[in-house]
CSV table of C-alpha atoms in Angstrom, one decimal:
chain,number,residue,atom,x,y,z
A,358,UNK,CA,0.0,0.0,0.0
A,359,UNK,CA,1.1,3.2,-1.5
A,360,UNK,CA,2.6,5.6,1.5
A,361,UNK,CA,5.3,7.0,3.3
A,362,UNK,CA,7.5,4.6,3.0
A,363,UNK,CA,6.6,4.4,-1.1
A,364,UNK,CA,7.6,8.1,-1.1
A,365,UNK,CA,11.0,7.7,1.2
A,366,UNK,CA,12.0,4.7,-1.8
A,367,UNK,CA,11.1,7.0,-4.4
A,368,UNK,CA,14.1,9.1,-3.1
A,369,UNK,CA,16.2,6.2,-2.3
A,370,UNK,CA,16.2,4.9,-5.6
A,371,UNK,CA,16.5,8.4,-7.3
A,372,UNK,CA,19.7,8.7,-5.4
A,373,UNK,CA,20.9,5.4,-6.1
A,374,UNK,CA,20.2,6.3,-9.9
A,375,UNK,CA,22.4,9.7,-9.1
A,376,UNK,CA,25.3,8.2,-7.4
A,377,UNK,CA,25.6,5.3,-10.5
A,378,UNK,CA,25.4,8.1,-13.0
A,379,UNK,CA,27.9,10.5,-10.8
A,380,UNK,CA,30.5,7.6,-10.4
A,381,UNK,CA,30.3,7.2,-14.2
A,382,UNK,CA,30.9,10.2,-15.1
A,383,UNK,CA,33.7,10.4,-12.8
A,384,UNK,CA,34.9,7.0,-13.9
A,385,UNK,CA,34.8,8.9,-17.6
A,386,UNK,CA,37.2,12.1,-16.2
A,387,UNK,CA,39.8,9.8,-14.8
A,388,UNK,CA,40.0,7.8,-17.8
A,389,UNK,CA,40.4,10.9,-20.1
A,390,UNK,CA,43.7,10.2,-21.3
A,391,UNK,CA,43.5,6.0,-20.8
A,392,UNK,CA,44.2,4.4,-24.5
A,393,UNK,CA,41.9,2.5,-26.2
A,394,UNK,CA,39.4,3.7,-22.9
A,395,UNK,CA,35.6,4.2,-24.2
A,396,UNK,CA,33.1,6.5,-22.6
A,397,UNK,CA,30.2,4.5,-20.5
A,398,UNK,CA,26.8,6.1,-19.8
A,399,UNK,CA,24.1,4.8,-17.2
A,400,UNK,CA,20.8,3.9,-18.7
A,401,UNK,CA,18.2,4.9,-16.6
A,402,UNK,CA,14.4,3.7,-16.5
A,403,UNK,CA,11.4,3.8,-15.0
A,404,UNK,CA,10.5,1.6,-11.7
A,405,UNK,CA,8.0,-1.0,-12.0
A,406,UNK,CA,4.1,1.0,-11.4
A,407,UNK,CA,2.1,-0.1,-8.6
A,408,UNK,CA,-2.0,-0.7,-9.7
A,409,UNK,CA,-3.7,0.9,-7.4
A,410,UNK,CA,-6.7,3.6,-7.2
A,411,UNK,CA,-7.0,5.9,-8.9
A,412,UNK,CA,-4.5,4.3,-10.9
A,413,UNK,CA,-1.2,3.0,-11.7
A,414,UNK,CA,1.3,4.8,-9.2
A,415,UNK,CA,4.9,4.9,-10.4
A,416,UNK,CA,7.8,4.2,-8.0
A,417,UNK,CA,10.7,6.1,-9.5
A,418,UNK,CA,13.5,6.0,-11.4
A,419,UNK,CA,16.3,3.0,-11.0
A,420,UNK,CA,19.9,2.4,-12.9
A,421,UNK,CA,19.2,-0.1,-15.5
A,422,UNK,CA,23.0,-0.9,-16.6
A,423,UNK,CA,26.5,0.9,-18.1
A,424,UNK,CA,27.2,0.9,-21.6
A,425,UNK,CA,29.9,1.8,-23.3
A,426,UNK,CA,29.6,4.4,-26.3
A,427,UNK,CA,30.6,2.6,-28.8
A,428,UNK,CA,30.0,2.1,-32.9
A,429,UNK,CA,30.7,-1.2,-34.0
A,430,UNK,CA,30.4,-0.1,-38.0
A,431,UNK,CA,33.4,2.2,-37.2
A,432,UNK,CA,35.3,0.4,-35.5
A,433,UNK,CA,35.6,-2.4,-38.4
A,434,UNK,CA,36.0,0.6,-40.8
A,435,UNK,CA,38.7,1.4,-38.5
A,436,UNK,CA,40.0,-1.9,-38.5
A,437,UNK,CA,40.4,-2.4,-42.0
A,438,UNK,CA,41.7,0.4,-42.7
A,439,UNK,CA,44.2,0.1,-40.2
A,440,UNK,CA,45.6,-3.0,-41.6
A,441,UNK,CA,45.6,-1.5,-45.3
A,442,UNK,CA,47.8,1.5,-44.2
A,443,UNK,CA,50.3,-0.9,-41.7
A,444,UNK,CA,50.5,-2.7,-45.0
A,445,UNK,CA,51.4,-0.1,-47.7
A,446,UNK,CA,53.6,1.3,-45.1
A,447,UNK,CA,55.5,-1.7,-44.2
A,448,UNK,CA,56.0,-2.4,-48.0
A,449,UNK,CA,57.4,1.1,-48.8
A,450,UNK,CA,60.0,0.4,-46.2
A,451,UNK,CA,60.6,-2.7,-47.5
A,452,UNK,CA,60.8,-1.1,-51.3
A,453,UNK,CA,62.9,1.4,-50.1
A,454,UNK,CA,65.9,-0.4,-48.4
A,455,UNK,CA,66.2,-2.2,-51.4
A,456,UNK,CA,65.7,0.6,-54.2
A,457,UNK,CA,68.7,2.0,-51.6
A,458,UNK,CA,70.6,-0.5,-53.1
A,459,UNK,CA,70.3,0.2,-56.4
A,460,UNK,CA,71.0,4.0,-56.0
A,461,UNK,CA,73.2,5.5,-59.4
A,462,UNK,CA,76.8,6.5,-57.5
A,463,UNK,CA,79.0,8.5,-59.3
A,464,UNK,CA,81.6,6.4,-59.5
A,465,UNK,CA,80.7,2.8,-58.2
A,466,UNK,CA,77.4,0.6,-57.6
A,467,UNK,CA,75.2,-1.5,-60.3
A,468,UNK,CA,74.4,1.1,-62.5
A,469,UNK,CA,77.6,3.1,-63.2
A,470,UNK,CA,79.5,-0.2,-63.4
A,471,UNK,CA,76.6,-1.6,-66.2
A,472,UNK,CA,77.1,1.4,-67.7
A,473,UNK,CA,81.1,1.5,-67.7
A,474,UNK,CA,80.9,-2.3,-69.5
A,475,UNK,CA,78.7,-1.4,-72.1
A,476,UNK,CA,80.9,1.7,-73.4
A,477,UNK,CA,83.6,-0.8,-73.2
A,478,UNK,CA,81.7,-2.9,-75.6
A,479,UNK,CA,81.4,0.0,-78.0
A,480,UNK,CA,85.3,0.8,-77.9
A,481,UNK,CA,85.8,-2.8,-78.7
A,482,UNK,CA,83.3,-3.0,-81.8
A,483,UNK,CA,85.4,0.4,-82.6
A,484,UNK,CA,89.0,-1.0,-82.3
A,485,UNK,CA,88.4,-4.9,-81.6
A,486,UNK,CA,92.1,-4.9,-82.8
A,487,UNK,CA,93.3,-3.2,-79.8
A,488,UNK,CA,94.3,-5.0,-76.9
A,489,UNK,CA,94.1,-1.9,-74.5
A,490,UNK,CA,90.4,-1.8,-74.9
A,491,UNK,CA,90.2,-5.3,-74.6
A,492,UNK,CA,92.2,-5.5,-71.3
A,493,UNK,CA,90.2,-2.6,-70.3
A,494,UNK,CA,86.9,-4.5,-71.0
A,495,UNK,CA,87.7,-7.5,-69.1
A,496,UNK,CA,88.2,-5.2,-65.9
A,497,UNK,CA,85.0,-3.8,-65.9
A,498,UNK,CA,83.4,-7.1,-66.4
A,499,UNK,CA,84.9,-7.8,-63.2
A,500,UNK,CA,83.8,-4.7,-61.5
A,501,UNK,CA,80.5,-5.2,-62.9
A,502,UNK,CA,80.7,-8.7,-61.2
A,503,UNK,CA,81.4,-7.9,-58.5
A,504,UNK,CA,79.0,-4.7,-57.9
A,505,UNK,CA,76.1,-7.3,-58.6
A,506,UNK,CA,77.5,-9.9,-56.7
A,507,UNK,CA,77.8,-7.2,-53.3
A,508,UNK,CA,74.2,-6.2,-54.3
A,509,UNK,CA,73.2,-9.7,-54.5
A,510,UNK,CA,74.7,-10.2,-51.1
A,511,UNK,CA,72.9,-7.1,-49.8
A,512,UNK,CA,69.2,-8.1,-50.9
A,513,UNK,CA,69.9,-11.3,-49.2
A,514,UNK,CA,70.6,-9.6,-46.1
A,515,UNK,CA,67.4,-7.7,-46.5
A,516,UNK,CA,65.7,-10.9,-46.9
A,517,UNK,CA,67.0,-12.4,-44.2
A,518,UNK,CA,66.2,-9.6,-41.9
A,519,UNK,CA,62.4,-9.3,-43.9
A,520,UNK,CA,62.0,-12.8,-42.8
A,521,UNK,CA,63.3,-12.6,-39.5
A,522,UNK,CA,60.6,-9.7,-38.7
A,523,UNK,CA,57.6,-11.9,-40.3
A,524,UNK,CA,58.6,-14.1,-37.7
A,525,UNK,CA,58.7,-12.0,-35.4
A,526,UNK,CA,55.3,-11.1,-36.5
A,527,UNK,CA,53.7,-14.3,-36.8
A,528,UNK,CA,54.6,-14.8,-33.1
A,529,UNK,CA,52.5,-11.7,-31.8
A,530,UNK,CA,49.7,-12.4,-34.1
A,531,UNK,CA,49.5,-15.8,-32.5
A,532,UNK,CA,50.0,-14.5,-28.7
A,533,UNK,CA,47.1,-11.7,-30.1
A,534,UNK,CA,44.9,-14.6,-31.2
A,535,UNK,CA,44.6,-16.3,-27.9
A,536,UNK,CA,44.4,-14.0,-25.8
A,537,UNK,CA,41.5,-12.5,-27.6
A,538,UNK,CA,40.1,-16.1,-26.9
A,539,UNK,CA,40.8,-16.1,-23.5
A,540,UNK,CA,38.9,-12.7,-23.3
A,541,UNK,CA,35.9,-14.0,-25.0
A,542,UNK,CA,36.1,-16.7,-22.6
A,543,UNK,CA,35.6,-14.2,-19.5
A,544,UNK,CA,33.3,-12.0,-21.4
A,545,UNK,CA,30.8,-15.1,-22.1
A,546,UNK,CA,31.5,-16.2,-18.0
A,547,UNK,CA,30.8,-12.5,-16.7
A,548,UNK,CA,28.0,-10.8,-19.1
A,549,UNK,CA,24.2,-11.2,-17.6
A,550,UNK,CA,22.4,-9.8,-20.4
A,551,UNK,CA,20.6,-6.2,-18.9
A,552,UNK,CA,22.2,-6.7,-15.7
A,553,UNK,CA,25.9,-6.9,-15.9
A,554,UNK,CA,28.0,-5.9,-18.8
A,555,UNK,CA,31.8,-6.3,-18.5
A,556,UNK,CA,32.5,-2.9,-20.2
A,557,UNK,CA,36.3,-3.3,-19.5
A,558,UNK,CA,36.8,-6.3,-21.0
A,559,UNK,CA,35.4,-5.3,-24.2
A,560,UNK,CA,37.9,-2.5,-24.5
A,561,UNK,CA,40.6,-4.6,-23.9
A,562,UNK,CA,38.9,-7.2,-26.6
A,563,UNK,CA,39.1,-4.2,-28.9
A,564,UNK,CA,42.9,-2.8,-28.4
A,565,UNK,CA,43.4,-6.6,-28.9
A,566,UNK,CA,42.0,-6.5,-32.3
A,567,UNK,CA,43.4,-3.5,-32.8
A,568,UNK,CA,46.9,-4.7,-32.3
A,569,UNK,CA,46.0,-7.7,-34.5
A,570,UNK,CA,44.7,-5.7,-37.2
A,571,UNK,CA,48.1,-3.7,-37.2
A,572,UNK,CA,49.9,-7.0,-38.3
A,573,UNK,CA,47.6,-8.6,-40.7
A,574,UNK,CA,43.7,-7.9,-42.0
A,575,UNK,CA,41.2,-9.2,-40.3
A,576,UNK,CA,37.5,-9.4,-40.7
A,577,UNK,CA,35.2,-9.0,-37.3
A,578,UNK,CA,31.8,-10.8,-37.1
A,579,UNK,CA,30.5,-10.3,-33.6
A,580,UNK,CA,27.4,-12.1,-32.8
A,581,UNK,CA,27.0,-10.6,-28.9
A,582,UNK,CA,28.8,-11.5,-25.4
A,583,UNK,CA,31.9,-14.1,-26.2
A,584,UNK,CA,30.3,-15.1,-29.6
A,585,UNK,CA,33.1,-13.2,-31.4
A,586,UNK,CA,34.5,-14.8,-34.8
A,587,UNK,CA,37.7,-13.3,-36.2
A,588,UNK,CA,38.6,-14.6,-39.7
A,589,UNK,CA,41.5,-13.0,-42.6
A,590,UNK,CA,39.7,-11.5,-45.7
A,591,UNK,CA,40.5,-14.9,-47.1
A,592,UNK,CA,38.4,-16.6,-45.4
A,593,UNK,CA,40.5,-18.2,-42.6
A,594,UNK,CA,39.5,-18.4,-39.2
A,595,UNK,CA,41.9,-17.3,-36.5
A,596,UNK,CA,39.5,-16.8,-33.8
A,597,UNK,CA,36.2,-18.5,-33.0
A,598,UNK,CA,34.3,-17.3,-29.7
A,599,UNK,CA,36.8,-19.2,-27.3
A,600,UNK,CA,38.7,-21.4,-29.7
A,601,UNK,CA,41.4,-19.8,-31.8
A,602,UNK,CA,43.9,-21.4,-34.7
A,603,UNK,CA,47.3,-20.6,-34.5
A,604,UNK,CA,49.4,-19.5,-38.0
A,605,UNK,CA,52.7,-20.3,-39.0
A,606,UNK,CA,55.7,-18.6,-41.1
A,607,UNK,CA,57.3,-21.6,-43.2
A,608,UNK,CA,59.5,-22.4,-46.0
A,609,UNK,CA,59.0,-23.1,-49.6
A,610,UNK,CA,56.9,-26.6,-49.8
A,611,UNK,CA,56.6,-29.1,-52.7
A,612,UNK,CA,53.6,-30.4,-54.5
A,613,UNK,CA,53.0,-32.8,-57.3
A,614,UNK,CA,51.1,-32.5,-59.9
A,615,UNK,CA,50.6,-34.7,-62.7
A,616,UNK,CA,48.3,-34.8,-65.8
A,617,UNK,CA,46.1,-37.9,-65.9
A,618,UNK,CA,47.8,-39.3,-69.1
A,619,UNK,CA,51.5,-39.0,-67.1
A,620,UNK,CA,53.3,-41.6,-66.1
A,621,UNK,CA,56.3,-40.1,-64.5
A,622,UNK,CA,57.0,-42.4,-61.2
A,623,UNK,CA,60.3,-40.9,-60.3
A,624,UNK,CA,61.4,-38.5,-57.4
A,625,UNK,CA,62.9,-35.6,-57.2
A,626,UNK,CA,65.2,-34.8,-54.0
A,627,UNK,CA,66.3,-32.0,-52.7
A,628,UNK,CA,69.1,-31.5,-49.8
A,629,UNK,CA,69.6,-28.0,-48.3
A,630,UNK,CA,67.7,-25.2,-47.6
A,631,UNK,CA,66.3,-21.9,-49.7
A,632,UNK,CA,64.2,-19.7,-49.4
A,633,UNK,CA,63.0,-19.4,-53.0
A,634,UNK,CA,60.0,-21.8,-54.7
A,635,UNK,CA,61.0,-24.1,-57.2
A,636,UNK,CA,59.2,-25.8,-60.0
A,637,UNK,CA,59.9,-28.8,-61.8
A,638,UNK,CA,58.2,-29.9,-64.8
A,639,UNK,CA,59.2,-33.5,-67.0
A,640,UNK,CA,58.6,-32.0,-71.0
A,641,UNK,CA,60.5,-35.6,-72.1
A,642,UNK,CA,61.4,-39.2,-70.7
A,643,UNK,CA,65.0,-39.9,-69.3
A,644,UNK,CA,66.9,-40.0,-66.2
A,645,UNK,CA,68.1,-36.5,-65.0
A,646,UNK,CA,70.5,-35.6,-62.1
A,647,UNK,CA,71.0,-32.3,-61.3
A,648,UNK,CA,74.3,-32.1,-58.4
């Protein structure tokens, strides 16, 4: 029965609605300057009515829940974005320590010694006679050898160090990957739909995905709470609500393929390592043996 004591849990409630929205927004000022921090808001509604004459009789206001503001479309426009630019951006590095390589010099490099062994070519076809020129011709062939082969040995020290950094790569996109499983897994054990929403943990889910978008694309399909699938804009799945599938950096592999009417039973070996792809194809019958 509607009363004085209705009246005095009108107020309670009112300022139990007030403090949750005050500690909010107070939560939001100290967070100001925390990365990857979004802004939560309390959602306020009305208290259940009472039925009673002359009619319904409302009891207040109460603090339904904390939500984050947040815009999912934006945030996967963000994220692929994010991965086209670390991409570009990686490859002009790439690109550029190597066209650093191939930078005209004055007096030495690729292209001035190319260009020094042609001219000797046209002296010779001048005065083939002439042993001077000839002499001459044979040492820039060797400087021209031997600019390429100190380029060569460059952009297989870029390579190395190229691969080394995939690696290195590969490794944080797999630590990324599970623990972005391991946060679905506590998102899915925490979240009571309209009651409790583990606000936190979604932010760190997102910096997460972030920091996985910033070493490969990603495609993001959330389907609520832990439900979360992550997948490569090829289709492969990385991350699936609390299961994830690790990736891996390997060598050149071999395959074999055969037409239908072949017949070729033999085997080709290979000892060694490289990090180029080979491919071998039988155009006639015979034994070959390559040392």
């Amino acid at each position: 029965m509607p009363g004085l004591g209705s009246v005095l849990d009108i107020g309670k409630w009112a300022l139990f609605a007030s403090q949750s929205s005050l500690e909010t927004t107070g939560n939001n000022i100290a967070d100001v300057n925390t990365p990857n921090y979004s802004r939560r808001k309390v959602i306020l509604e009305e208290a259940p009515s009472i039925d009673f004459f002359p009619g319904q009789l409302g009891t207040g206001v109460q603090a339904k829940e904390v939500v984050r503001i947040f815009d999912d479309f934006v945030e996967k426009q963000y994220l692929n974005k994010y991965s086209d630019q670390e991409k570009w951006r990686i490859l002009y590095e790439n690109l550029d320590s190597v066209q650093t390589l191939f930078k005209n010099e004055e007096d030495s490099g690729v292209s001035a010694s190319l260009e020094q062994f042609w001219m000797s070519w046209q002296n010779l076809a001048q005065r083939p006679d002439d042993s001077s020129v000839r002499t001459a011709l044979l040492g820039d062939t060797n400087n021209l050898i031997q600019a390429v082969n100190i380029v060569a040995t460059d952009l297989d020290r870029v390579q190395i160090q190229i691969n080394d950094s995939i690696q290195q790569d590969v490794n944080q996109a797999n630590k990324l990957i599970q623990e972005i499983a391991d946060v679905n897994r506590q998102i899915t054990a925490h979240e009571i739909p309209g009651k409790n929403i583990p606000n936190e943990l979604y932010d760190k889910r997102n910096k997460l995905m972030r920091d996985l978008a910033q070493l490969m694309d990603i495609n993001v399909i959330d389907h609520g709470r832990g439900d979360l699938l992550i997948t490569t804009r090829s289709g492969y799945t990385l991350v699936d609500g609390v299961e994830y599938y690790r990736i891996a950096f390997e060598g050149p592999q071999s395959f074999t393929t055969l037409t239908p009417s072949s017949d070729f039973d033999g085997q080709i070996y290979f000892s060694g390592s490289d990090e180029y792809e080979y491919t071998f194809e039988v155009v006639t019958e015979g034994y070959v043996r390559s040392d």
